[in-house]
Amino acid sequence: WFKSLVLVVGVGLLVSACGSGGQQSSGTGASGSGSSSGADEKVYVVGTDAAYPPFQMLEADKISGHDIDVMNAIAEAGGFKIEWKNTGWDPLFDGLDKGTVDIGISSITITDKRKEKYDFSEPYFEANQLILVAEDSPVTKLADLKGMKIGVQAATTGEEVVKKAFGDTYQGLMGYDDMPSSVDDFFNGRVDAVVGDNGVLQYYVKKIQDKKFKLIKDDSFEKEYYGIMVKKGNTDALNKVNEGLKKIKENGKLQEIYNQYFGTN
Ligand code: ARG
């Protein structure tokens, strides 16, 4: 008799020098759902901007976070293989356009504008914008930021709300390639406020406790829903994602992941 050799193929994380200061990362992708797959089974490339804690981040050179766990769980439940690529934010969209990335998960808000070029999964997370200011700041609402320097991550919904309030060419608008840079500049005093997703700003507030600042929600901030994005018309990838997502919503896995990252807030 012979012993069958079981090869566990860890899908290496593609190293990307884009964005986020060119950090390198390595790790393993989801391992599929135990199907005895042939070597030619499609591996879906999942792009993310791993500089958005606690949704996607690099810890000890390993990509991790809420969205990473969600996507790995979706792939497992949906029975398909993925490999991770830390693209950065803008290049994630380019990668989908060019076909070097199949699936994008990166706390991406489902918007009508993005829907013109991309298709979204069912939502997997609810979010909203918040304003980060110094604790002694007189700011109580978005309009109060007029004339101030406001940091945002460029090409995000945070930038959108600022443009909507103060115009597309507002002088004080400072767009950063990634979220941590905008928060750094806030702590360095280069911007007066940061507008961004609640989960991320709350993460920084919790983490950096010696700084004195506060978070403000403006009445105009609408509910946002994160979706997983594919190039428009890529129904193959989208169906697989939605199938897996449905399963992890039903079996409680999505909630479990949520609790792990946000349950103790
Ligand atoms: N939710 C916001 C948007 O879709 C910000 C997402 C930024 N994500 C990231 N990984 N930097 O515009």
mmCIF file of C-alpha atoms and ligand atoms in Angstrom:
data_model
loop_
_atom_site.group_PDB
_atom_site.id
_atom_site.type_symbol
_atom_site.label_atom_id
_atom_site.label_comp_id
_atom_site.label_asym_id
_atom_site.label_seq_id
_atom_site.Cartn_x
_atom_site.Cartn_y
_atom_site.Cartn_z
ATOM 1 C CA TRP A 1 0.000 0.000 0.000
ATOM 2 C CA PHE A 2 1.093 3.528 -0.244
ATOM 3 C CA LYS A 3 0.626 6.537 1.855
ATOM 4 C CA SER A 4 -0.867 9.437 0.042
ATOM 5 C CA LEU A 5 1.069 12.561 0.417
ATOM 6 C CA VAL A 6 -1.008 15.451 1.483
ATOM 7 C CA LEU A 7 0.369 18.668 0.245
ATOM 8 C CA VAL A 8 -0.806 21.675 2.087
ATOM 9 C CA VAL A 9 -0.086 24.504 -0.192
ATOM 10 C CA GLY A 10 0.049 27.780 1.609
ATOM 11 C CA VAL A 11 -0.670 30.540 -0.754
ATOM 12 C CA GLY A 12 2.075 33.063 -0.341
ATOM 13 C CA LEU A 13 1.129 36.643 0.026
ATOM 14 C CA LEU A 14 2.358 38.642 -2.865
ATOM 15 C CA VAL A 15 4.720 41.269 -1.734
ATOM 16 C CA SER A 16 3.855 44.687 -2.889
ATOM 17 C CA ALA A 17 5.966 47.767 -2.716
ATOM 18 C CA CYS A 18 3.033 50.042 -3.394
ATOM 19 C CA GLY A 19 1.660 52.467 -0.882
ATOM 20 C CA SER A 20 2.114 52.454 2.869
ATOM 21 C CA GLY A 21 5.767 53.290 2.673
ATOM 22 C CA GLY A 22 6.585 50.162 0.730
ATOM 23 C CA GLN A 23 6.369 47.814 3.689
ATOM 24 C CA GLN A 24 6.759 44.200 2.842
ATOM 25 C CA SER A 25 4.534 41.510 4.087
ATOM 26 C CA SER A 26 4.142 37.811 4.004
ATOM 27 C CA GLY A 27 1.546 35.410 5.161
ATOM 28 C CA THR A 28 -0.775 32.709 4.057
ATOM 29 C CA GLY A 29 -4.039 32.960 2.253
ATOM 30 C CA ALA A 30 -7.181 31.014 2.914
ATOM 31 C CA SER A 31 -6.834 27.348 2.313
ATOM 32 C CA GLY A 32 -10.108 26.695 0.588
ATOM 33 C CA SER A 33 -12.612 24.248 1.989
ATOM 34 C CA GLY A 34 -10.793 20.980 1.888
ATOM 35 C CA SER A 35 -11.643 20.075 -1.656
ATOM 36 C CA SER A 36 -9.004 17.915 -3.249
ATOM 37 C CA SER A 37 -8.346 20.505 -5.853
ATOM 38 C CA GLY A 38 -6.235 20.210 -8.929
ATOM 39 C CA ALA A 39 -3.241 22.429 -9.388
ATOM 40 C CA ASP A 40 -5.051 24.394 -12.059
ATOM 41 C CA GLU A 41 -7.851 25.527 -9.779
ATOM 42 C CA LYS A 42 -8.238 29.273 -9.984
ATOM 43 C CA VAL A 43 -6.688 31.293 -7.205
ATOM 44 C CA TYR A 44 -8.389 34.648 -6.807
ATOM 45 C CA VAL A 45 -6.095 37.573 -6.098
ATOM 46 C CA VAL A 46 -7.521 39.695 -3.296
ATOM 47 C CA GLY A 47 -6.211 43.241 -3.060
ATOM 48 C CA THR A 48 -6.261 45.434 0.011
ATOM 49 C CA ASP A 49 -4.704 48.566 1.478
ATOM 50 C CA ALA A 50 -3.248 47.096 4.657
ATOM 51 C CA ALA A 51 -2.908 50.413 6.448
ATOM 52 C CA TYR A 52 -6.367 50.718 7.917
ATOM 53 C CA PRO A 53 -6.455 49.259 11.402
ATOM 54 C CA PRO A 54 -8.216 47.278 12.666
ATOM 55 C CA PHE A 55 -9.771 46.340 9.310
ATOM 56 C CA GLN A 56 -6.582 45.627 7.429
ATOM 57 C CA MET A 57 -3.102 46.125 8.769
ATOM 58 C CA LEU A 58 0.396 44.761 8.878
ATOM 59 C CA GLU A 59 1.472 43.214 12.149
ATOM 60 C CA ALA A 60 4.969 41.787 12.286
ATOM 61 C CA ASP A 61 4.989 41.857 8.492
ATOM 62 C CA LYS A 62 1.828 39.810 8.381
ATOM 63 C CA ILE A 63 -1.385 41.092 6.888
ATOM 64 C CA SER A 64 -4.231 40.857 9.375
ATOM 65 C CA GLY A 65 -7.430 42.459 10.563
ATOM 66 C CA HIS A 66 -11.209 42.282 10.482
ATOM 67 C CA ASP A 67 -11.557 42.358 6.706
ATOM 68 C CA ILE A 68 -8.771 39.833 6.272
ATOM 69 C CA ASP A 69 -10.551 37.397 8.577
ATOM 70 C CA VAL A 70 -13.852 38.074 6.817
ATOM 71 C CA MET A 71 -12.424 37.408 3.353
ATOM 72 C CA ASN A 72 -10.555 34.291 4.475
ATOM 73 C CA ALA A 73 -13.773 32.990 6.034
ATOM 74 C CA ILE A 74 -15.731 33.778 2.865
ATOM 75 C CA ALA A 75 -13.236 31.898 0.711
ATOM 76 C CA GLU A 76 -13.343 28.942 3.042
ATOM 77 C CA ALA A 77 -17.140 28.880 3.184
ATOM 78 C CA GLY A 78 -17.434 29.488 -0.547
ATOM 79 C CA GLY A 79 -14.879 26.824 -1.402
ATOM 80 C CA PHE A 80 -12.452 28.913 -3.424
ATOM 81 C CA LYS A 81 -8.806 29.803 -3.096
ATOM 82 C CA ILE A 82 -7.384 33.253 -2.623
ATOM 83 C CA GLU A 83 -4.046 34.928 -2.313
ATOM 84 C CA TRP A 84 -3.472 38.309 -0.726
ATOM 85 C CA LYS A 85 -1.874 41.337 -2.308
ATOM 86 C CA ASN A 86 -1.178 44.480 -0.331
ATOM 87 C CA THR A 87 -1.735 46.997 -3.082
ATOM 88 C CA GLY A 88 -2.419 50.251 -1.274
ATOM 89 C CA TRP A 89 -5.611 52.218 -1.883
ATOM 90 C CA ASP A 90 -5.504 53.837 -5.351
ATOM 91 C CA PRO A 91 -3.572 50.933 -6.909
ATOM 92 C CA LEU A 92 -6.282 48.582 -5.655
ATOM 93 C CA PHE A 93 -8.756 50.204 -8.020
ATOM 94 C CA ASP A 94 -6.173 50.214 -10.845
ATOM 95 C CA GLY A 95 -5.464 46.546 -10.188
ATOM 96 C CA LEU A 96 -9.134 45.682 -10.563
ATOM 97 C CA ASP A 97 -9.268 47.717 -13.781
ATOM 98 C CA LYS A 98 -6.223 45.969 -15.222
ATOM 99 C CA GLY A 99 -7.167 42.515 -13.989
ATOM 100 C CA THR A 100 -4.124 42.035 -11.753
ATOM 101 C CA VAL A 101 -6.543 41.971 -8.821
ATOM 102 C CA ASP A 102 -9.759 39.928 -8.893
ATOM 103 C CA ILE A 103 -11.356 40.963 -5.631
ATOM 104 C CA GLY A 104 -10.982 44.073 -3.458
ATOM 105 C CA ILE A 105 -11.729 44.169 0.252
ATOM 106 C CA SER A 106 -10.537 47.248 2.066
ATOM 107 C CA SER A 107 -13.368 48.812 4.067
ATOM 108 C CA ILE A 108 -14.693 50.010 0.721
ATOM 109 C CA THR A 109 -17.952 51.904 1.043
ATOM 110 C CA ILE A 110 -20.563 50.973 -1.528
ATOM 111 C CA THR A 111 -21.253 54.197 -3.451
ATOM 112 C CA ASP A 112 -23.224 54.956 -6.612
ATOM 113 C CA LYS A 113 -20.143 56.462 -8.206
ATOM 114 C CA ARG A 114 -18.050 53.339 -7.659
ATOM 115 C CA LYS A 115 -20.921 51.193 -8.880
ATOM 116 C CA GLU A 116 -20.438 52.710 -12.326
ATOM 117 C CA LYS A 117 -17.134 50.856 -12.688
ATOM 118 C CA TYR A 118 -17.329 48.044 -10.141
ATOM 119 C CA ASP A 119 -19.761 45.519 -8.764
ATOM 120 C CA PHE A 120 -20.190 45.078 -5.038
ATOM 121 C CA SER A 121 -21.075 42.137 -2.872
ATOM 122 C CA GLU A 122 -23.828 42.324 -0.333
ATOM 123 C CA PRO A 123 -22.752 44.598 2.534
ATOM 124 C CA TYR A 124 -20.705 43.089 5.358
ATOM 125 C CA PHE A 125 -20.189 46.078 7.666
ATOM 126 C CA GLU A 126 -21.979 49.300 8.606
ATOM 127 C CA ALA A 127 -19.944 52.464 9.140
ATOM 128 C CA ASN A 128 -20.055 56.247 9.211
ATOM 129 C CA GLN A 129 -17.687 59.185 9.070
ATOM 130 C CA LEU A 130 -16.335 60.867 12.204
ATOM 131 C CA ILE A 131 -14.295 64.014 12.814
ATOM 132 C CA LEU A 132 -11.137 63.818 14.904
ATOM 133 C CA VAL A 133 -10.178 67.069 16.663
ATOM 134 C CA ALA A 134 -8.260 68.165 19.727
ATOM 135 C CA GLU A 135 -10.107 67.716 22.991
ATOM 136 C CA ASP A 136 -10.261 71.471 23.613
ATOM 137 C CA SER A 137 -11.370 72.273 20.056
ATOM 138 C CA PRO A 138 -14.530 74.400 19.730
ATOM 139 C CA VAL A 139 -15.643 72.247 16.794
ATOM 140 C CA THR A 140 -18.983 70.522 17.343
ATOM 141 C CA LYS A 141 -20.012 69.862 13.724
ATOM 142 C CA LEU A 142 -18.610 69.602 10.216
ATOM 143 C CA ALA A 143 -19.431 73.213 9.297
ATOM 144 C CA ASP A 144 -17.212 74.423 12.143
ATOM 145 C CA LEU A 145 -14.164 73.079 10.276
ATOM 146 C CA LYS A 146 -14.503 75.825 7.667
ATOM 147 C CA GLY A 147 -11.146 77.583 7.248
ATOM 148 C CA MET A 148 -9.264 74.801 9.006
ATOM 149 C CA LYS A 149 -6.881 72.257 7.589
ATOM 150 C CA ILE A 150 -8.633 68.927 7.268
ATOM 151 C CA GLY A 151 -6.804 65.657 6.675
ATOM 152 C CA VAL A 152 -8.458 62.816 4.785
ATOM 153 C CA GLN A 153 -7.370 59.772 2.868
ATOM 154 C CA ALA A 154 -7.614 60.819 -0.781
ATOM 155 C CA ALA A 155 -10.345 59.251 -2.908
ATOM 156 C CA THR A 156 -12.376 58.069 0.064
ATOM 157 C CA THR A 157 -15.832 58.862 1.351
ATOM 158 C CA GLY A 158 -14.151 60.991 4.027
ATOM 159 C CA GLU A 159 -12.818 63.233 1.286
ATOM 160 C CA GLU A 160 -16.260 63.250 -0.309
ATOM 161 C CA VAL A 161 -18.030 64.634 2.761
ATOM 162 C CA VAL A 162 -15.463 67.416 3.106
ATOM 163 C CA LYS A 163 -15.770 68.343 -0.578
ATOM 164 C CA LYS A 164 -19.530 68.273 -0.304
ATOM 165 C CA ALA A 165 -19.422 70.674 2.636
ATOM 166 C CA PHE A 166 -16.706 73.087 1.457
ATOM 167 C CA GLY A 167 -16.359 72.563 -2.297
ATOM 168 C CA ASP A 168 -14.099 70.455 -4.513
ATOM 169 C CA THR A 169 -11.293 73.008 -4.431
ATOM 170 C CA TYR A 170 -11.343 73.735 -0.702
ATOM 171 C CA GLN A 171 -7.865 75.030 0.169
ATOM 172 C CA GLY A 172 -7.670 73.381 3.567
ATOM 173 C CA LEU A 173 -8.323 69.897 2.254
ATOM 174 C CA MET A 174 -5.261 67.698 2.656
ATOM 175 C CA GLY A 175 -5.534 64.367 0.861
ATOM 176 C CA TYR A 176 -3.151 61.602 1.956
ATOM 177 C CA ASP A 177 -2.339 58.354 0.178
ATOM 178 C CA ASP A 178 -3.074 56.395 3.319
ATOM 179 C CA MET A 179 -4.964 56.895 6.537
ATOM 180 C CA PRO A 180 -2.071 56.614 9.036
ATOM 181 C CA SER A 181 -0.291 59.552 7.363
ATOM 182 C CA SER A 182 -3.282 61.801 7.910
ATOM 183 C CA VAL A 183 -3.539 60.780 11.553
ATOM 184 C CA ASP A 184 0.214 61.297 12.030
ATOM 185 C CA ASP A 185 -0.054 64.799 10.630
ATOM 186 C CA PHE A 186 -2.916 65.509 12.995
ATOM 187 C CA PHE A 187 -0.807 64.478 15.977
ATOM 188 C CA ASN A 188 2.069 66.575 14.614
ATOM 189 C CA GLY A 189 -0.216 69.567 14.347
ATOM 190 C CA ARG A 190 -0.026 69.844 10.560
ATOM 191 C CA VAL A 191 -3.781 69.470 10.194
ATOM 192 C CA ASP A 192 -6.508 70.634 12.571
ATOM 193 C CA ALA A 193 -8.834 67.714 12.031
ATOM 194 C CA VAL A 194 -9.158 64.365 10.300
ATOM 195 C CA VAL A 195 -12.346 63.068 8.727
ATOM 196 C CA GLY A 196 -12.546 59.331 8.282
ATOM 197 C CA ASP A 197 -14.293 56.057 9.010
ATOM 198 C CA ASN A 198 -15.478 55.564 12.593
ATOM 199 C CA GLY A 199 -13.861 52.167 13.160
ATOM 200 C CA VAL A 200 -10.395 53.414 12.259
ATOM 201 C CA LEU A 201 -10.526 56.709 14.147
ATOM 202 C CA GLN A 202 -11.918 54.936 17.203
ATOM 203 C CA TYR A 203 -9.029 52.508 16.966
ATOM 204 C CA TYR A 204 -6.519 55.377 17.112
ATOM 205 C CA VAL A 205 -8.356 57.089 19.959
ATOM 206 C CA LYS A 206 -8.169 53.885 21.967
ATOM 207 C CA LYS A 207 -4.594 53.151 21.068
ATOM 208 C CA ILE A 208 -2.991 56.519 21.631
ATOM 209 C CA GLN A 209 -4.405 57.394 24.985
ATOM 210 C CA ASP A 210 -1.910 59.998 26.074
ATOM 211 C CA LYS A 211 -3.137 62.398 23.400
ATOM 212 C CA LYS A 212 -6.052 64.627 24.159
ATOM 213 C CA PHE A 213 -8.614 64.544 21.410
ATOM 214 C CA LYS A 214 -12.218 63.713 20.679
ATOM 215 C CA LEU A 215 -14.433 62.309 17.954
ATOM 216 C CA ILE A 216 -17.474 64.126 16.595
ATOM 217 C CA LYS A 217 -20.339 62.851 14.496
ATOM 218 C CA ASP A 218 -22.049 65.327 12.217
ATOM 219 C CA ASP A 219 -25.776 64.976 11.536
ATOM 220 C CA SER A 220 -25.095 65.015 7.803
ATOM 221 C CA PHE A 221 -22.959 61.878 7.934
ATOM 222 C CA GLU A 222 -24.939 59.100 6.337
ATOM 223 C CA LYS A 223 -24.745 55.410 7.049
ATOM 224 C CA GLU A 224 -22.179 53.698 4.873
ATOM 225 C CA TYR A 225 -21.929 50.024 4.047
ATOM 226 C CA TYR A 226 -18.721 48.215 3.216
ATOM 227 C CA GLY A 227 -18.848 45.844 0.285
ATOM 228 C CA ILE A 228 -16.395 43.572 -1.469
ATOM 229 C CA MET A 229 -15.576 44.874 -4.914
ATOM 230 C CA VAL A 230 -14.911 43.267 -8.283
ATOM 231 C CA LYS A 231 -14.520 44.695 -11.751
ATOM 232 C CA LYS A 232 -17.906 45.357 -13.293
ATOM 233 C CA GLY A 233 -19.213 42.215 -14.914
ATOM 234 C CA ASN A 234 -16.989 39.756 -13.045
ATOM 235 C CA THR A 235 -19.973 37.683 -11.985
ATOM 236 C CA ASP A 236 -17.837 34.598 -11.426
ATOM 237 C CA ALA A 237 -15.881 36.169 -8.579
ATOM 238 C CA LEU A 238 -18.880 38.119 -7.301
ATOM 239 C CA ASN A 239 -21.111 35.050 -7.076
ATOM 240 C CA LYS A 240 -18.448 33.130 -5.207
ATOM 241 C CA VAL A 241 -17.968 35.987 -2.755
ATOM 242 C CA ASN A 242 -21.698 36.436 -2.195
ATOM 243 C CA GLU A 243 -22.187 32.718 -1.695
ATOM 244 C CA GLY A 244 -19.479 32.562 0.958
ATOM 245 C CA LEU A 245 -20.666 35.785 2.572
ATOM 246 C CA LYS A 246 -24.217 34.463 2.825
ATOM 247 C CA LYS A 247 -22.908 31.366 4.573
ATOM 248 C CA ILE A 248 -20.827 33.225 7.132
ATOM 249 C CA LYS A 249 -23.736 35.568 7.840
ATOM 250 C CA GLU A 250 -25.995 32.593 8.460
ATOM 251 C CA ASN A 251 -23.604 30.495 10.505
ATOM 252 C CA GLY A 252 -22.590 33.351 12.790
ATOM 253 C CA LYS A 253 -18.962 33.537 11.643
ATOM 254 C CA LEU A 254 -19.254 37.146 10.439
ATOM 255 C CA GLN A 255 -20.670 38.184 13.806
ATOM 256 C CA GLU A 256 -17.946 36.239 15.574
ATOM 257 C CA ILE A 257 -15.267 38.145 13.664
ATOM 258 C CA TYR A 258 -17.019 41.429 14.413
ATOM 259 C CA ASN A 259 -17.105 40.639 18.127
ATOM 260 C CA GLN A 260 -13.443 39.774 18.065
ATOM 261 C CA TYR A 261 -12.491 43.240 16.824
ATOM 262 C CA PHE A 262 -15.282 45.507 18.035
ATOM 263 C CA GLY A 263 -17.148 43.566 20.695
ATOM 264 C CA THR A 264 -15.406 45.193 23.621
ATOM 265 C CA ASN A 265 -15.961 48.803 22.539
HETATM 266 N N1 ARG B 1 -14.769 53.583 3.648
HETATM 267 C C1 ARG B 1 -14.004 54.593 3.000
HETATM 268 C C2 ARG B 1 -14.217 54.561 1.526
HETATM 269 O O1 ARG B 1 -14.654 53.596 0.991
HETATM 270 C C3 ARG B 1 -12.537 54.522 3.300
HETATM 271 C C4 ARG B 1 -11.896 53.213 3.007
HETATM 272 C C5 ARG B 1 -10.410 53.278 3.056
HETATM 273 N N2 ARG B 1 -9.852 51.968 3.115
HETATM 274 C C6 ARG B 1 -8.546 51.713 3.262
HETATM 275 N N3 ARG B 1 -8.157 50.483 3.367
HETATM 276 N N4 ARG B 1 -7.710 52.695 3.315
HETATM 277 O O2 ARG B 1 -13.946 55.490 0.841
#
